[in-house]
Amino acid sequence: MRDITTRIAPPLPTTAEKLKFYGMWVGLALFLLVLPKIFASGGALTTFCLIGISIIFALSYNILLGQTGMLSFGHAVYYGLGGFLAIHAINYFGGHKWPIPLPLVPVIGGATGLFFSALIGWVMTQRSGTAFAMISLGLAELVASSALILRSFFGGEAGVSANRTKMFRVFELSFGPQIQIYYLVAAWTLIAIIAMYALTRTPLGRMCNAVRDNPERVQFVGYDPHVVRYLAFCFAGMFAGIAGSLAAINFEIANSAYLGAVQSGTVLFAAYIGGIGFFIGPIVGAIFVTVLSIGLSDLTSVWQLYFGLFFIGVVMFTPGGLTGLMMMHRPLLRAGMLTRMLPSYLLAGVPTFAFLTGIMLAIETTVHYTAHSNEDPNIRAFGIPFNATSPLTWTAAVLLIVVGFILARITWRRVAHTWDETLTAARAKVHPL
């Protein structure tokens, strides 16, 4: 019996594997410490803060969607409530001179998210799938509309503001400079990432995956899928509250936008674009979505449209997200055969770029022609000037779309053929018969 148990039990990690695992977290902490030394501008620090907040929020959402299989359209409720309670806590503690420092305020946001998710989650998690998604959407709309009605707490359209520098100071840190806020957000981001990763390694995390894949079998082996979904829902709400409180600290204001459908949609985009099948996926998605939204908003007035089109493209062509796309190439990288795909990728990239350029040109000219027909037709989009009413511009857009699409279809078929051959050769090289 002992021999059978020894053969079945997974091998314990070696010392080298343990050092590699803990070294990864130490390396991440060191990276966060030196990052502002490399990018020290105010805009860069603000962007890093937004990325850190988005990472926590996206990972909390992935506890629902990626880990447990619950699609929520109202995850911003716990994000927003955590932010509002954090703002009120800053005003109260600062006004009454309580000896509570600002770095502890996210604990209040997390407790708020946990409280409200525990309060309403038991009923919501009775069902999963479409029913859960619709309930979450209805709850989100209810709370968002209440934010404009209960002005004494939510502050109406203007929201509630606070002054974070009035909080109790530790080591003479006022948290007025953005660099201090960066390190506060970075510390909480690291803590949240470690905590949520540890959660995925627990029996509860494994059971969440089981409920996602086969809830009937989970019930057959003696676990209640409803309880598992409820616990996952509570943890997701807690970490969402932490993210909302950090956002409130960063902006020193909380308003109804924290609770709106746009906020819930953005975190869904970040998690899915990054890849809900991998723990690192929401991290990649949060970084990508934050940087893309900031960059596109400076280049075009209809950046939300491009954002939506990109999301549709990910859903249609790379359902595993950006992380899944990268993980597909791991066998080629291990076999040292990734370079075989580069010529095909470059060949397909040219007509694909032309096709996308034609779509962007058509969008920009159409938007300007319909919304600004009485203004100067000479406009600038993505840093490139062109005439929105010129037949040459419209002709170029049509040609780029049609010719680019046809050539892209042909070249991507070649990519698929090359991929099959290269992947087969890579597997044969790594696992020879």
Short mmCIF file of C-alpha atoms in Angstrom, two decimals:
data_model
loop_
_atom_site.label_atom_id
_atom_site.label_comp_id
_atom_site.label_asym_id
_atom_site.label_seq_id
_atom_site.Cartn_x
_atom_site.Cartn_y
_atom_site.Cartn_z
CA MET A 1 0.00 0.00 0.00
CA ARG A 2 2.85 2.37 0.81
CA ASP A 3 4.42 1.76 -2.60
CA ILE A 4 1.12 2.47 -4.34
CA THR A 5 0.67 5.72 -2.38
CA THR A 6 4.20 6.77 -3.21
CA ARG A 7 3.62 6.20 -6.90
CA ILE A 8 0.32 8.06 -6.95
CA ALA A 9 1.36 11.06 -4.83
CA PRO A 10 2.90 13.93 -6.83
CA PRO A 11 6.61 14.50 -6.25
CA LEU A 12 7.60 17.17 -3.80
CA PRO A 13 9.24 20.27 -5.29
CA THR A 14 13.00 20.26 -5.25
CA THR A 15 15.10 22.93 -3.60
CA ALA A 16 15.90 24.47 -6.98
CA GLU A 17 12.20 24.69 -7.84
CA LYS A 18 11.43 26.33 -4.48
CA LEU A 19 14.21 28.86 -4.98
CA LYS A 20 12.93 29.60 -8.48
CA PHE A 21 9.39 30.06 -7.18
CA TYR A 22 10.27 32.43 -4.34
CA GLY A 23 12.88 34.16 -6.44
CA MET A 24 10.14 35.06 -8.92
CA TRP A 25 8.25 37.00 -6.23
CA VAL A 26 11.44 38.65 -4.94
CA GLY A 27 12.30 39.64 -8.50
CA LEU A 28 8.84 41.13 -8.98
CA ALA A 29 9.21 43.15 -5.77
CA LEU A 30 12.63 44.44 -6.86
CA PHE A 31 11.21 45.32 -10.29
CA LEU A 32 8.46 47.39 -8.70
CA LEU A 33 11.04 49.15 -6.52
CA VAL A 34 13.34 50.21 -9.36
CA LEU A 35 10.63 50.92 -11.96
CA PRO A 36 10.14 54.59 -10.93
CA LYS A 37 13.90 55.06 -11.10
CA ILE A 38 13.76 54.25 -14.80
CA PHE A 39 10.50 56.08 -15.61
CA ALA A 40 10.36 58.99 -13.18
CA SER A 41 7.95 61.35 -14.94
CA GLY A 42 4.62 62.20 -13.39
CA GLY A 43 2.70 60.76 -16.31
CA ALA A 44 4.57 57.46 -16.07
CA LEU A 45 3.93 57.17 -12.33
CA THR A 46 0.23 57.87 -12.84
CA THR A 47 0.07 55.22 -15.57
CA PHE A 48 1.80 52.69 -13.30
CA CYS A 49 -0.73 53.40 -10.55
CA LEU A 50 -3.61 52.84 -12.95
CA ILE A 51 -2.03 49.60 -14.16
CA GLY A 52 -1.60 48.33 -10.60
CA ILE A 53 -5.23 49.09 -9.76
CA SER A 54 -6.40 47.44 -12.99
CA ILE A 55 -4.33 44.33 -12.25
CA ILE A 56 -6.00 43.82 -8.86
CA PHE A 57 -9.44 44.46 -10.33
CA ALA A 58 -8.89 42.13 -13.30
CA LEU A 59 -7.51 39.33 -11.12
CA SER A 60 -10.47 39.66 -8.78
CA TYR A 61 -12.80 39.34 -11.76
CA ASN A 62 -10.90 36.30 -12.96
CA ILE A 63 -11.77 34.54 -9.67
CA LEU A 64 -15.34 34.63 -10.95
CA LEU A 65 -14.96 34.10 -14.69
CA GLY A 66 -11.69 32.28 -15.17
CA GLN A 67 -11.56 30.21 -11.98
CA THR A 68 -15.23 29.50 -11.26
CA GLY A 69 -16.92 30.10 -14.61
CA MET A 70 -19.30 32.87 -13.49
CA LEU A 71 -19.81 35.65 -16.03
CA SER A 72 -20.60 38.87 -14.16
CA PHE A 73 -21.74 42.16 -15.67
CA GLY A 74 -21.76 43.98 -12.34
CA HIS A 75 -18.35 43.47 -10.76
CA ALA A 76 -17.90 47.24 -10.57
CA VAL A 77 -20.45 47.32 -7.72
CA TYR A 78 -17.89 46.08 -5.20
CA TYR A 79 -15.14 48.15 -6.78
CA GLY A 80 -17.25 51.30 -6.46
CA LEU A 81 -18.57 50.61 -2.96
CA GLY A 82 -15.03 49.95 -1.78
CA GLY A 83 -13.95 53.25 -3.30
CA PHE A 84 -16.79 55.24 -1.70
CA LEU A 85 -16.19 53.74 1.75
CA ALA A 86 -12.49 54.51 1.39
CA ILE A 87 -13.24 58.15 0.56
CA HIS A 88 -15.59 58.50 3.52
CA ALA A 89 -13.01 56.81 5.75
CA ILE A 90 -10.32 59.27 4.65
CA ASN A 91 -12.61 62.22 5.39
CA TYR A 92 -13.68 60.81 8.75
CA PHE A 93 -10.26 59.69 9.98
CA GLY A 94 -8.57 62.84 8.72
CA GLY A 95 -11.21 65.12 10.21
CA HIS A 96 -11.16 63.42 13.63
CA LYS A 97 -7.36 62.96 13.65
CA TRP A 98 -7.57 59.22 14.18
CA PRO A 99 -4.15 57.49 14.23
CA ILE A 100 -4.90 55.38 11.15
CA PRO A 101 -2.43 55.81 8.27
CA LEU A 102 -3.44 55.93 4.62
CA PRO A 103 -1.85 52.54 3.70
CA LEU A 104 -4.49 50.81 5.87
CA VAL A 105 -7.45 52.39 4.07
CA PRO A 106 -7.52 49.64 1.38
CA VAL A 107 -8.33 47.21 4.20
CA ILE A 108 -11.58 49.15 4.66
CA GLY A 109 -12.27 48.93 0.94
CA GLY A 110 -11.63 45.19 0.96
CA ALA A 111 -13.87 44.70 4.01
CA THR A 112 -16.59 46.70 2.27
CA GLY A 113 -16.39 44.57 -0.86
CA LEU A 114 -16.41 41.42 1.25
CA PHE A 115 -19.40 42.57 3.28
CA PHE A 116 -21.62 43.45 0.34
CA SER A 117 -20.61 40.41 -1.71
CA ALA A 118 -21.36 38.18 1.29
CA LEU A 119 -24.65 40.00 1.84
CA ILE A 120 -26.07 39.57 -1.66
CA GLY A 121 -23.92 36.75 -2.99
CA TRP A 122 -25.79 33.88 -1.36
CA VAL A 123 -28.86 34.55 -3.50
CA MET A 124 -26.95 35.44 -6.66
CA THR A 125 -24.78 32.32 -6.64
CA GLN A 126 -27.79 30.01 -6.37
CA ARG A 127 -27.63 29.97 -10.16
CA SER A 128 -24.78 30.13 -12.63
CA GLY A 129 -24.47 30.77 -16.34
CA THR A 130 -26.94 33.12 -18.00
CA ALA A 131 -29.11 33.51 -14.90
CA PHE A 132 -26.16 34.69 -12.81
CA ALA A 133 -25.04 37.09 -15.55
CA MET A 134 -28.50 38.67 -15.80
CA ILE A 135 -28.84 39.00 -12.03
CA SER A 136 -25.44 40.69 -11.83
CA LEU A 137 -26.43 43.09 -14.62
CA GLY A 138 -29.68 44.01 -12.89
CA LEU A 139 -27.91 44.56 -9.59
CA ALA A 140 -25.31 46.75 -11.25
CA GLU A 141 -27.96 48.97 -12.81
CA LEU A 142 -29.79 49.19 -9.49
CA VAL A 143 -26.72 50.31 -7.57
CA ALA A 144 -25.61 52.68 -10.33
CA SER A 145 -29.01 54.40 -10.37
CA SER A 146 -29.00 54.57 -6.57
CA ALA A 147 -25.72 56.47 -6.73
CA LEU A 148 -27.57 59.39 -8.32
CA ILE A 149 -30.45 59.21 -5.85
CA LEU A 150 -28.70 58.73 -2.48
CA ARG A 151 -26.77 61.98 -2.68
CA SER A 152 -25.90 62.07 1.00
CA PHE A 153 -23.63 59.04 0.58
CA PHE A 154 -22.70 58.97 -3.11
CA GLY A 155 -22.57 62.74 -3.67
CA GLY A 156 -24.69 62.73 -6.83
CA GLU A 157 -23.01 63.34 -10.17
CA ALA A 158 -20.13 65.25 -8.60
CA GLY A 159 -19.22 62.38 -6.28
CA VAL A 160 -17.35 62.63 -2.99
CA SER A 161 -13.84 64.05 -2.74
CA ALA A 162 -11.21 63.82 -0.03
CA ASN A 163 -7.74 65.05 0.89
CA ARG A 164 -5.43 62.12 1.53
CA THR A 165 -2.68 64.31 3.00
CA LYS A 166 -4.80 64.95 6.12
CA MET A 167 -4.47 61.34 7.23
CA PHE A 168 -2.21 60.28 10.10
CA ARG A 169 1.41 60.31 8.90
CA VAL A 170 3.86 57.45 9.37
CA PHE A 171 7.57 58.15 8.82
CA GLU A 172 6.53 61.67 7.74
CA LEU A 173 4.92 60.35 4.57
CA SER A 174 2.19 62.75 3.47
CA PHE A 175 1.27 60.75 0.33
CA GLY A 176 0.92 64.00 -1.55
CA PRO A 177 3.65 63.29 -4.14
CA GLN A 178 2.71 60.78 -6.81
CA ILE A 179 5.82 58.70 -6.15
CA GLN A 180 4.53 57.86 -2.68
CA ILE A 181 1.16 56.85 -4.08
CA TYR A 182 2.96 54.67 -6.61
CA TYR A 183 4.76 52.72 -3.90
CA LEU A 184 1.51 52.39 -1.95
CA VAL A 185 -0.31 50.99 -4.99
CA ALA A 186 2.68 48.79 -5.90
CA ALA A 187 2.82 47.29 -2.40
CA TRP A 188 -0.89 46.48 -2.37
CA THR A 189 -0.69 45.13 -5.93
CA LEU A 190 2.09 42.74 -4.93
CA ILE A 191 0.19 41.64 -1.81
CA ALA A 192 -3.02 41.09 -3.80
CA ILE A 193 -1.27 39.14 -6.58
CA ILE A 194 0.42 36.82 -4.07
CA ALA A 195 -2.82 36.35 -2.13
CA MET A 196 -4.90 35.56 -5.21
CA TYR A 197 -2.25 33.22 -6.57
CA ALA A 198 -2.15 31.42 -3.23
CA LEU A 199 -5.94 31.15 -3.39
CA THR A 200 -5.72 29.29 -6.69
CA ARG A 201 -3.41 26.72 -5.08
CA THR A 202 -5.74 25.95 -2.18
CA PRO A 203 -8.38 23.17 -2.17
CA LEU A 204 -11.00 25.90 -2.57
CA GLY A 205 -9.26 27.14 -5.70
CA ARG A 206 -9.17 23.62 -7.11
CA MET A 207 -12.84 23.12 -6.33
CA CYS A 208 -13.64 26.40 -8.09
CA ASN A 209 -12.05 24.95 -11.23
CA ALA A 210 -14.05 21.77 -10.75
CA VAL A 211 -17.31 23.71 -10.39
CA ARG A 212 -16.45 25.62 -13.54
CA ASP A 213 -15.85 22.42 -15.52
CA ASN A 214 -18.40 19.99 -14.10
CA PRO A 215 -20.64 21.11 -11.20
CA GLU A 216 -22.65 17.86 -11.29
CA ARG A 217 -19.58 15.79 -10.60
CA VAL A 218 -18.55 18.14 -7.79
CA GLN A 219 -21.91 17.56 -6.16
CA PHE A 220 -21.54 13.83 -6.69
CA VAL A 221 -18.25 13.70 -4.73
CA GLY A 222 -19.80 15.50 -1.78
CA TYR A 223 -19.29 19.23 -2.32
CA ASP A 224 -21.99 21.85 -2.76
CA PRO A 225 -21.31 23.89 -5.94
CA HIS A 226 -23.41 26.72 -4.54
CA VAL A 227 -21.15 27.09 -1.50
CA VAL A 228 -18.04 27.02 -3.68
CA ARG A 229 -19.45 29.71 -5.97
CA TYR A 230 -20.47 31.79 -2.96
CA LEU A 231 -17.00 31.67 -1.39
CA ALA A 232 -15.38 32.58 -4.71
CA PHE A 233 -17.86 35.43 -5.09
CA CYS A 234 -16.92 36.77 -1.64
CA PHE A 235 -13.19 36.65 -2.35
CA ALA A 236 -13.72 38.37 -5.71
CA GLY A 237 -15.74 41.14 -4.05
CA MET A 238 -13.09 41.65 -1.38
CA PHE A 239 -10.24 42.14 -3.84
CA ALA A 240 -12.44 44.33 -6.06
CA GLY A 241 -13.07 46.54 -2.99
CA ILE A 242 -9.30 46.83 -2.47
CA ALA A 243 -8.88 47.94 -6.08
CA GLY A 244 -11.67 50.50 -5.74
CA SER A 245 -10.19 51.96 -2.56
CA LEU A 246 -6.80 52.32 -4.25
CA ALA A 247 -8.48 54.12 -7.14
CA ALA A 248 -10.20 56.46 -4.68
CA ILE A 249 -6.88 57.15 -2.96
CA ASN A 250 -5.15 57.79 -6.27
CA PHE A 251 -7.77 60.22 -7.60
CA GLU A 252 -8.96 61.53 -4.21
CA ILE A 253 -12.53 61.25 -5.44
CA ALA A 254 -15.22 58.62 -5.90
CA ASN A 255 -18.18 59.16 -8.22
CA SER A 256 -20.92 57.20 -9.97
CA ALA A 257 -18.55 56.17 -12.77
CA TYR A 258 -16.95 53.72 -10.32
CA LEU A 259 -20.23 51.79 -10.26
CA GLY A 260 -21.23 52.07 -13.90
CA ALA A 261 -21.46 49.53 -16.69
CA VAL A 262 -18.36 50.96 -18.35
CA GLN A 263 -16.26 49.97 -15.35
CA SER A 264 -17.71 46.45 -15.35
CA GLY A 265 -17.18 46.17 -19.09
CA THR A 266 -13.59 47.35 -18.89
CA VAL A 267 -12.60 44.70 -16.37
CA LEU A 268 -14.33 42.05 -18.50
CA PHE A 269 -12.33 43.23 -21.51
CA ALA A 270 -9.07 43.21 -19.56
CA ALA A 271 -9.56 39.69 -18.19
CA TYR A 272 -10.71 38.18 -21.47
CA ILE A 273 -8.19 39.96 -23.71
CA GLY A 274 -5.36 38.87 -21.41
CA GLY A 275 -6.64 35.30 -21.19
CA ILE A 276 -8.92 33.91 -18.50
CA GLY A 277 -7.36 30.45 -18.73
CA PHE A 278 -4.09 31.57 -17.15
CA PHE A 279 -3.37 33.32 -13.87
CA ILE A 280 -1.05 35.78 -15.59
CA GLY A 281 -3.67 36.46 -18.28
CA PRO A 282 -5.62 39.20 -16.44
CA ILE A 283 -2.30 40.84 -15.52
CA VAL A 284 -1.31 40.99 -19.18
CA GLY A 285 -4.79 42.18 -20.11
CA ALA A 286 -4.86 44.90 -17.46
CA ILE A 287 -1.51 46.27 -18.63
CA PHE A 288 -2.53 46.11 -22.28
CA VAL A 289 -5.97 47.64 -21.82
CA THR A 290 -4.71 50.47 -19.60
CA VAL A 291 -1.86 51.43 -21.91
CA LEU A 292 -4.05 51.05 -25.00
CA SER A 293 -6.88 53.19 -23.62
CA ILE A 294 -4.48 55.95 -22.56
CA GLY A 295 -2.61 55.87 -25.86
CA LEU A 296 -5.65 55.71 -28.14
CA SER A 297 -7.47 58.48 -26.29
CA ASP A 298 -4.61 60.81 -27.25
CA LEU A 299 -4.67 59.75 -30.90
CA THR A 300 -8.35 59.59 -31.83
CA SER A 301 -11.70 60.71 -30.49
CA VAL A 302 -13.37 57.35 -31.17
CA TRP A 303 -10.90 55.18 -29.28
CA GLN A 304 -13.74 53.24 -27.63
CA LEU A 305 -14.77 51.97 -31.06
CA TYR A 306 -11.29 50.60 -31.75
CA PHE A 307 -11.30 49.09 -28.29
CA GLY A 308 -14.52 47.24 -29.01
CA LEU A 309 -13.33 46.06 -32.42
CA PHE A 310 -10.15 44.72 -30.89
CA PHE A 311 -12.16 42.82 -28.28
CA ILE A 312 -14.31 41.28 -31.03
CA GLY A 313 -11.16 40.25 -32.87
CA VAL A 314 -9.76 38.55 -29.77
CA VAL A 315 -13.01 36.67 -29.16
CA MET A 316 -13.20 35.50 -32.79
CA PHE A 317 -9.58 34.60 -33.54
CA THR A 318 -7.75 34.14 -30.21
CA PRO A 319 -10.28 32.96 -27.58
CA GLY A 320 -7.37 32.13 -25.28
CA GLY A 321 -6.41 35.79 -25.14
CA LEU A 322 -2.97 37.29 -25.57
CA THR A 323 -1.51 34.93 -22.99
CA GLY A 324 -3.00 31.93 -24.75
CA LEU A 325 -1.49 33.17 -28.01
CA MET A 326 1.93 33.36 -26.38
CA MET A 327 1.56 29.95 -24.72
CA MET A 328 0.82 28.40 -28.11
CA HIS A 329 4.40 29.12 -29.11
CA ARG A 330 6.01 27.48 -26.08
CA PRO A 331 6.59 24.11 -27.85
CA LEU A 332 8.32 25.92 -30.71
CA LEU A 333 10.43 27.95 -28.30
CA ARG A 334 11.50 24.86 -26.35
CA ALA A 335 12.46 23.09 -29.54
CA GLY A 336 14.31 26.14 -30.86
CA MET A 337 12.13 26.27 -33.96
CA LEU A 338 10.29 29.55 -33.43
CA THR A 339 12.35 31.27 -36.13
CA ARG A 340 10.75 29.03 -38.74
CA MET A 341 7.48 30.88 -38.27
CA LEU A 342 8.90 34.38 -38.59
CA PRO A 343 8.99 34.55 -42.44
CA SER A 344 5.35 33.44 -42.63
CA TYR A 345 4.33 35.91 -39.95
CA LEU A 346 6.12 38.75 -41.72
CA LEU A 347 4.56 37.80 -45.04
CA ALA A 348 1.06 37.76 -43.54
CA GLY A 349 1.70 40.87 -41.48
CA VAL A 350 2.02 43.20 -44.46
CA PRO A 351 -1.47 42.69 -45.98
CA THR A 352 -2.98 42.45 -42.49
CA PHE A 353 -1.49 45.83 -41.63
CA ALA A 354 -2.83 47.25 -44.90
CA PHE A 355 -6.29 45.86 -44.13
CA LEU A 356 -6.30 47.37 -40.63
CA THR A 357 -5.03 50.68 -41.98
CA GLY A 358 -7.92 50.77 -44.44
CA ILE A 359 -10.43 50.09 -41.66
CA MET A 360 -8.99 52.88 -39.50
CA LEU A 361 -8.98 55.29 -42.44
CA ALA A 362 -12.61 54.43 -43.22
CA ILE A 363 -13.65 54.89 -39.57
CA GLU A 364 -11.92 58.25 -39.20
CA THR A 365 -13.27 59.65 -42.46
CA THR A 366 -16.79 58.41 -41.75
CA VAL A 367 -16.83 59.82 -38.22
CA HIS A 368 -15.53 63.19 -39.31
CA TYR A 369 -17.77 63.34 -42.40
CA THR A 370 -20.97 62.59 -40.46
CA ALA A 371 -20.26 64.48 -37.24
CA HIS A 372 -18.22 67.43 -38.51
CA SER A 373 -19.42 67.95 -42.07
CA ASN A 374 -19.54 71.75 -41.69
CA GLU A 375 -16.00 72.02 -40.33
CA ASP A 376 -12.57 71.93 -41.97
CA PRO A 377 -12.29 68.60 -43.85
CA ASN A 378 -8.52 68.49 -43.25
CA ILE A 379 -8.18 66.42 -40.10
CA ARG A 380 -5.45 64.52 -38.30
CA ALA A 381 -5.86 61.02 -36.90
CA PHE A 382 -3.04 58.90 -35.42
CA GLY A 383 -0.74 61.80 -36.23
CA ILE A 384 -1.45 61.60 -39.99
CA PRO A 385 -3.20 64.49 -41.82
CA PHE A 386 -5.73 63.78 -44.58
CA ASN A 387 -8.81 65.24 -46.22
CA ALA A 388 -12.00 63.53 -45.06
CA THR A 389 -14.01 64.67 -48.10
CA SER A 390 -11.48 63.84 -50.78
CA PRO A 391 -12.45 60.96 -53.16
CA LEU A 392 -8.81 59.89 -53.05
CA THR A 393 -9.06 59.24 -49.32
CA TRP A 394 -12.19 57.12 -49.68
CA THR A 395 -10.73 55.23 -52.65
CA ALA A 396 -7.54 54.48 -50.73
CA ALA A 397 -9.57 53.19 -47.78
CA VAL A 398 -11.64 50.86 -49.99
CA LEU A 399 -8.58 49.54 -51.84
CA LEU A 400 -6.67 48.89 -48.63
CA ILE A 401 -9.62 47.01 -47.13
CA VAL A 402 -10.42 44.88 -50.19
CA VAL A 403 -6.89 44.09 -51.38
CA GLY A 404 -5.56 43.73 -47.84
CA PHE A 405 -8.36 41.33 -46.88
CA ILE A 406 -7.86 39.09 -49.95
CA LEU A 407 -4.09 38.91 -49.54
CA ALA A 408 -4.39 38.41 -45.79
CA ARG A 409 -6.70 35.43 -46.31
CA ILE A 410 -4.20 33.85 -48.70
CA THR A 411 -1.12 34.48 -46.57
CA TRP A 412 -2.72 33.37 -43.31
CA ARG A 413 -3.61 30.04 -44.91
CA ARG A 414 0.10 29.68 -45.60
CA VAL A 415 0.79 30.54 -41.97
CA ALA A 416 -1.61 27.80 -40.84
CA HIS A 417 0.12 25.25 -43.07
CA THR A 418 3.58 26.27 -41.86
CA TRP A 419 2.35 26.19 -38.27
CA ASP A 420 1.12 22.61 -38.54
CA GLU A 421 4.40 21.43 -40.04
CA THR A 422 6.55 23.31 -37.54
CA LEU A 423 4.52 22.23 -34.51
CA THR A 424 4.67 18.59 -35.59
CA ALA A 425 8.44 18.80 -36.04
CA ALA A 426 8.85 20.56 -32.67
CA ARG A 427 6.88 17.88 -30.83
CA ALA A 428 8.86 15.14 -32.53
CA LYS A 429 12.10 16.85 -31.51
CA VAL A 430 11.11 17.35 -27.86
CA HIS A 431 9.38 13.93 -27.47
CA PRO A 432 11.02 11.55 -29.94
CA LEU A 433 9.60 8.06 -30.29
#
